C-alpha positions as CSV (number, residue, x, y, z in Angstrom):
1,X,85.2,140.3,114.0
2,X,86.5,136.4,114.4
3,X,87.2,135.2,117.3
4,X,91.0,134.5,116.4
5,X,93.1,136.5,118.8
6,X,94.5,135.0,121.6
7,X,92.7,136.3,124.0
8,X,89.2,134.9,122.6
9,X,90.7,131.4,122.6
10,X,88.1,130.5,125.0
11,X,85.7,132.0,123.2
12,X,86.5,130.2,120.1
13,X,86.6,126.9,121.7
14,X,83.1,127.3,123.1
15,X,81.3,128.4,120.0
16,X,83.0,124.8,118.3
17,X,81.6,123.1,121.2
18,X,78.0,124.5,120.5
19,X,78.2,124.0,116.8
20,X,79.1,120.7,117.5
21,X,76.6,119.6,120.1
22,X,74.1,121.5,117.6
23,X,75.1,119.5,114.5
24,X,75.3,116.2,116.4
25,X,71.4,117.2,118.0
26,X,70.2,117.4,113.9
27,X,72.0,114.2,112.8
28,X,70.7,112.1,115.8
29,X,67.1,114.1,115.7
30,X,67.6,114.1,119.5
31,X,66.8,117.6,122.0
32,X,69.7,119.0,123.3
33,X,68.3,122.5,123.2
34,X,68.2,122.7,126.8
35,X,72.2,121.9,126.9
36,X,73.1,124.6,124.1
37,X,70.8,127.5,126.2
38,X,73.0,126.7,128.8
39,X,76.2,126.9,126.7
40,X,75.1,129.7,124.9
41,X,74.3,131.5,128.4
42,X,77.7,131.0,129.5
43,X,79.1,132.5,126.1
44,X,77.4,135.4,126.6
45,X,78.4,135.9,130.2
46,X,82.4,134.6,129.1
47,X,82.2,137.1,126.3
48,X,80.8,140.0,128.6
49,X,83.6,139.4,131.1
50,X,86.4,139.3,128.6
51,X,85.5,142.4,126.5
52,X,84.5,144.7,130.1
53,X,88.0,143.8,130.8
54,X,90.6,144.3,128.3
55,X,94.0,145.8,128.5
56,X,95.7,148.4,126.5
57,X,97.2,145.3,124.7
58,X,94.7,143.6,123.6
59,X,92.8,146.5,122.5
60,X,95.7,146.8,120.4
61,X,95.4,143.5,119.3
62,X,91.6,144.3,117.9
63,X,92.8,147.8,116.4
64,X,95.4,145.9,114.3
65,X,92.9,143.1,113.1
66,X,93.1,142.2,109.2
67,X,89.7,141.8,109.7
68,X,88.5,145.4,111.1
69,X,86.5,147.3,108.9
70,X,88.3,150.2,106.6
71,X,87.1,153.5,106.0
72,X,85.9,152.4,102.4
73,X,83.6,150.0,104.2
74,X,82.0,152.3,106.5
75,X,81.8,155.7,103.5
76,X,79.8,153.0,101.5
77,X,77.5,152.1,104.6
78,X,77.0,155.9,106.3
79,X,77.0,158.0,102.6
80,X,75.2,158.0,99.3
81,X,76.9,159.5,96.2
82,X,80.2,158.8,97.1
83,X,82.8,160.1,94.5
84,X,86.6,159.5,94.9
85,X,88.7,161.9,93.9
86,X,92.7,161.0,93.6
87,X,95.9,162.8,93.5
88,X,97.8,166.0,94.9
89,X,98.5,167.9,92.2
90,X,102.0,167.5,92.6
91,X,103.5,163.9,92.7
92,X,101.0,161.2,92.3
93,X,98.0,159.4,93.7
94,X,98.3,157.8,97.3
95,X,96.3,155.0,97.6
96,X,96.8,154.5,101.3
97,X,94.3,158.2,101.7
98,X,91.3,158.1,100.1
99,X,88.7,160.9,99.7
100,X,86.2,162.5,98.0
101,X,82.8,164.4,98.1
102,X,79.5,162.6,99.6
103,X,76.1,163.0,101.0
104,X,75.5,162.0,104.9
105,X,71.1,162.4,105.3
106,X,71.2,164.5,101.6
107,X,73.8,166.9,103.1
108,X,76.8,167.2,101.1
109,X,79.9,166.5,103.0
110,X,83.6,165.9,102.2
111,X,85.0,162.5,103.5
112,X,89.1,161.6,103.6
113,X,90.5,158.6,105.7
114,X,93.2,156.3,105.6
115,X,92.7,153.0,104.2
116,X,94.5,149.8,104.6
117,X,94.0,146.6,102.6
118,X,91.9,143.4,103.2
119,X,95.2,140.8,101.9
120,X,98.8,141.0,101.0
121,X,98.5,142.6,97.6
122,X,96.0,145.4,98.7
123,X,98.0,146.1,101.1
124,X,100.9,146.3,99.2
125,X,99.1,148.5,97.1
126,X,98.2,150.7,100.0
127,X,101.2,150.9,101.5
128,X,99.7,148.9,104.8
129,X,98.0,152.4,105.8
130,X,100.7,154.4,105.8
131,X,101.1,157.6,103.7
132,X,103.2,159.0,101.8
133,X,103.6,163.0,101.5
134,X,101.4,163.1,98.2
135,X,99.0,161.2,100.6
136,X,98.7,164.0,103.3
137,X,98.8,166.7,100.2
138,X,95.9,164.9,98.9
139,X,93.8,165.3,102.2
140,X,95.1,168.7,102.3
141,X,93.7,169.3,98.7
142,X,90.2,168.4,99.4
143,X,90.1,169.8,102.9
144,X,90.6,173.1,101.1
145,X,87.5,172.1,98.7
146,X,85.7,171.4,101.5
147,X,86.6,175.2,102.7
148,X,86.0,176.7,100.0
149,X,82.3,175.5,98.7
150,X,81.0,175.0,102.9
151,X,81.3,171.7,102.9
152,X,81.8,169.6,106.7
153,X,85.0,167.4,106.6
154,X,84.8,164.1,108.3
155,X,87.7,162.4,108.2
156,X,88.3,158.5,109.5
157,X,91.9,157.9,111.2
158,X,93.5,153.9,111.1
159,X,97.3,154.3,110.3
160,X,100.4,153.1,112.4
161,X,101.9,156.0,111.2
162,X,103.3,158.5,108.3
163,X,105.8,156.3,106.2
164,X,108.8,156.2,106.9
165,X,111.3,155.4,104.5
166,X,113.7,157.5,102.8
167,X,112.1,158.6,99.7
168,X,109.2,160.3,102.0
169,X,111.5,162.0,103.9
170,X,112.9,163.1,100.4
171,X,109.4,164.5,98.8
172,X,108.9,166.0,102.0
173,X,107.3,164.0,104.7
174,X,107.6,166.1,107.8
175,X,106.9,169.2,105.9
176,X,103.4,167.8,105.0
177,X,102.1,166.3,108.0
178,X,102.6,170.1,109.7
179,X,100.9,172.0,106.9
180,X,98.1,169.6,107.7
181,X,97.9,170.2,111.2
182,X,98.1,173.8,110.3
183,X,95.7,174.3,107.6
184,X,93.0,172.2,109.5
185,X,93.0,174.6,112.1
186,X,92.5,177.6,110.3
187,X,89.4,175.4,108.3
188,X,85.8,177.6,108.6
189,X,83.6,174.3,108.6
190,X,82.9,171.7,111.0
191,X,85.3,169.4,111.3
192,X,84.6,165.7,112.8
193,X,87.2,163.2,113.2
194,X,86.8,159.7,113.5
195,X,89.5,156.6,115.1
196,X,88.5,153.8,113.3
197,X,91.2,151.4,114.1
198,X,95.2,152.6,115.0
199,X,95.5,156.0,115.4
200,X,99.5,156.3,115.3
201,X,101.7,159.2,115.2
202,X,102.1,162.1,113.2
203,X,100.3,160.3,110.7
204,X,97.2,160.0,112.5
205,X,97.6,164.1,113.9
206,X,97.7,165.0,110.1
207,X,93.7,164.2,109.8
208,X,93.0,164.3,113.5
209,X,92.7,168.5,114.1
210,X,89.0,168.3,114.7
211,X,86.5,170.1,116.6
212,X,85.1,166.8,117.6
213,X,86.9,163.8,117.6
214,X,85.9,160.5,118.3
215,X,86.8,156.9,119.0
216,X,85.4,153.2,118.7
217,X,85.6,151.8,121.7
218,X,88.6,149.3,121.1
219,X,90.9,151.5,119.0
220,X,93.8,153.4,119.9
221,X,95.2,156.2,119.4
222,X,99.5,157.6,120.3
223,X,101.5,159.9,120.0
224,X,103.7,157.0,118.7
225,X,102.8,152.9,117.8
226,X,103.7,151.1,121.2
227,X,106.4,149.1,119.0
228,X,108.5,152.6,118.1
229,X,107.8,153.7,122.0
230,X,109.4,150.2,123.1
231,X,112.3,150.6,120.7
232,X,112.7,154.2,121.9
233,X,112.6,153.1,125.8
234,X,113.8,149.8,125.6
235,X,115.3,149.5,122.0
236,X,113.4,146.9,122.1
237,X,109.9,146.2,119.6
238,X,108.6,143.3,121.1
239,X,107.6,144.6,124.1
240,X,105.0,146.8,122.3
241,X,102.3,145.6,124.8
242,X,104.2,146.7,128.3
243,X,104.3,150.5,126.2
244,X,100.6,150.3,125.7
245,X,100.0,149.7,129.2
246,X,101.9,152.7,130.1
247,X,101.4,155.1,126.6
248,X,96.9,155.4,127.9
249,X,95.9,155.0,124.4
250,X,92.7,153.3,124.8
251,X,89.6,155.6,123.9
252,X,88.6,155.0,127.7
253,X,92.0,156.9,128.9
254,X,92.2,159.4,126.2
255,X,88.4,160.7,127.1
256,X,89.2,161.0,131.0
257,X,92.6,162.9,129.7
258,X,90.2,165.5,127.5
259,X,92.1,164.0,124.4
260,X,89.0,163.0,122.9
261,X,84.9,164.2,122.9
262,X,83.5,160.9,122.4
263,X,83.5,157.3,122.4
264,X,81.6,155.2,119.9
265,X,80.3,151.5,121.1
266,X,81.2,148.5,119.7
267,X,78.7,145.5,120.4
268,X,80.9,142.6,119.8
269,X,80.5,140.7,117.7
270,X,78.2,143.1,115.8
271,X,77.7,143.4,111.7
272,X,79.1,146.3,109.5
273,X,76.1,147.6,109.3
274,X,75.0,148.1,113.3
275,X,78.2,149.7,113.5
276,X,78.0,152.1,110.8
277,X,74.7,153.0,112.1
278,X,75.9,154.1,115.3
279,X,78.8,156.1,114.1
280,X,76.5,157.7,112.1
281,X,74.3,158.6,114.5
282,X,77.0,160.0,116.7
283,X,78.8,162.2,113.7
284,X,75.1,163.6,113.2
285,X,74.4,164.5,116.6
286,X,77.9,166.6,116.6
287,X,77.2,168.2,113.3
288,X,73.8,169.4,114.6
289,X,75.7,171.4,116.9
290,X,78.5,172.5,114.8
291,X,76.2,173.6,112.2
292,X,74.9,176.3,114.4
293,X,78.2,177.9,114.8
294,X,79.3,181.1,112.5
295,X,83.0,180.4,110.7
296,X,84.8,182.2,113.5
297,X,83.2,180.7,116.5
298,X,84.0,176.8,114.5
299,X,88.3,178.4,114.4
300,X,87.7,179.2,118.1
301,X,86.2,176.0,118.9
302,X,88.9,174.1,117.6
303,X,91.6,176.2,119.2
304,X,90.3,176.2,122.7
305,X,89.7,172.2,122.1
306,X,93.9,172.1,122.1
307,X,95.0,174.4,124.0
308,X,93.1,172.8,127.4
309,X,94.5,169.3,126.2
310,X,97.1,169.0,129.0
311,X,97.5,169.7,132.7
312,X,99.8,171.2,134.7
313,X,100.8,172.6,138.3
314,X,103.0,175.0,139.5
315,X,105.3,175.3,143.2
316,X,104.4,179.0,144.4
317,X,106.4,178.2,147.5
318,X,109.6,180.3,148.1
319,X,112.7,178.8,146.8
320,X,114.9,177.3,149.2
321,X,118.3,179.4,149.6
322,X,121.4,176.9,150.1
323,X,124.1,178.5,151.5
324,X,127.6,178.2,150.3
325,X,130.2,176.1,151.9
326,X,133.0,177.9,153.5
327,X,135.3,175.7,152.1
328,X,137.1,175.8,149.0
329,X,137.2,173.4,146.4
330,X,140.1,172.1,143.8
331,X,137.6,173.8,140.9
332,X,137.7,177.4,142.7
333,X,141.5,177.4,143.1
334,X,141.9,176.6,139.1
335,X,139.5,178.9,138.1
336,X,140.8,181.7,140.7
337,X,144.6,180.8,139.3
């Protein structure tokens, strides 16, 4: 990832400062290799203290980068024999889902995620991650393949959110994201999820009923994007970083809340390839587990993964009598008339 956001301004400005003093140490042919260590010590150490110690907003702010990999980039570094398969049947092809059939270590697997573009006109293509209901009926399409020939589903989750405009509502949007949520928990096979980036809204849920789901450690992941939470508060967008301070979507609050199973490192900055590696590592070590599980035990699995999510306490003490007034009131003498 670059160093671009505003919080690694710092960042940014030492690493120019060490290029320079590197460049200038070549030109001259003089030894400041003693001067860079230094500088490149306290990168380290500056780095360390800025990325132990983000807030909900700026983990936001790394979610939403253009730069982030998409779940194209990490099927083509953690499968082999990837083959995309498009359309719902129904409507159309939604490019903002992809899926298809794939092999993770030889074993045949079914992979679906969102996918967002890398510029303006992929993303206009993709509709900036967000599906439409031919999108959700898609995923739905191959999570029943997946069912029906034993296949795991691993699905990758990096939306704002379910589209939104009127002629989604019209073809059914809603409609679809439930019959998601409600076919994947009837599904026989093991079922990991994976938040990639921004796990938003109903959008997000509609690939996100899994008996394992994970994070990477800087995305998020809400019930609703900060920005619609501060318009629904505040009716006001742009205070999208005070809701993620108060919404606990980081992968570090949804684990202590029993949200989520895992959390997947990030070693910033770090190639595509590291990172792939280690999310590949961790959906093995799950599927290892999930594997030994009959069909029924995987259905139970999932169930009792939802229905602890939440706490909540109850007041046995005895409820507290108030007695009436002796007086009567201008209401009592309307009614009584």
């Amino acid at each position: 990832m670059r160093n671009d956001l505003p919080f690694e301004q710092t960042l940014t400005e030492l690493r120019g400062k060490i290029e320079d003093l590197r460049s200038f140490s070549t030109d001259k042919k003089m030894d400041f290799q003693h001067e860079i260590s230094v500088l490149e010590e306290r990168f380290d150490t500056l780095k360390d203290e800025i990325y132990n110690n983000l807030t909900a907003a700026q983990k936001m702010q790394i979610a939403r980068h253009p730069g982030r990999p998409t779940t194209l980039d990490y099927i083509r570094q953690m499968f082999t024999d990837f083959f995309e398969m498009q359309g719902d049947r129904l409507f159309g092809d939604d490019q903002a889902i992809v899926g298809g059939i794939a092999k993770l270590n030889g074993i045949p697997v079914t992979v679906i995620g969102h996918q967002k573009g890398r510029n303006t006109k992929e993303n206009l293509s993709r509709n900036f991650g967000m599906p439409h209901p031919e999108g959700f009926r898609k995923a739905l399409r191959l999570m029943h393949q997946a069912n029906r020939f034993n296949r795991p589903l691993i699905t990758f989750i990096d939306t704002p959110g379910a589209f939104p405009g009127e002629a989604a509502e019209e073809r059914g949007q809603s409609e679809a994201i439930a019959r998601n949520l409600y076919e994947m928990s009837k599904l026989d096979i093991p079922v990991i999820c994976i938040v990639i980036g921004e796990g938003g809204s109903g959008g997000a849920l509609a690939l996100g009923v899994g008996n394992r789901v994970m994070m990477l450690e800087h995305a998020i992941y809400s019930v609703a994007s900060p920005n619609a939470a501060a318009a629904i508060l505040w009716k006001d967008a742009s205070k999208a970083e005070q809701a993620a301070g108060a919404m606990k979507i980081t992968a570090q609050d949804l684990q202590e809340l029993g949200i989520i199973d895992d959390i997947i490192p990030e070693p910033s900055p770090t190639s595509i390839e590291v990172q792939a590696a280690l999310m590949k590592n961790a959906v093995l070590r799950h599927l290892r587990v999930l594997q030994l599980m009959d069909k029924k035990q995987l259905r139970e699995d999932r169930y009792k993964k939802f229905r602890k999510m939440g706490t909540f306490s109850f007041d046995t003490s005895e409820p507290k009598i108030q007695k009436k007034s002796s007086k009567v009131t201008h209401t009592e003498i309307l009614i009584n008339v």
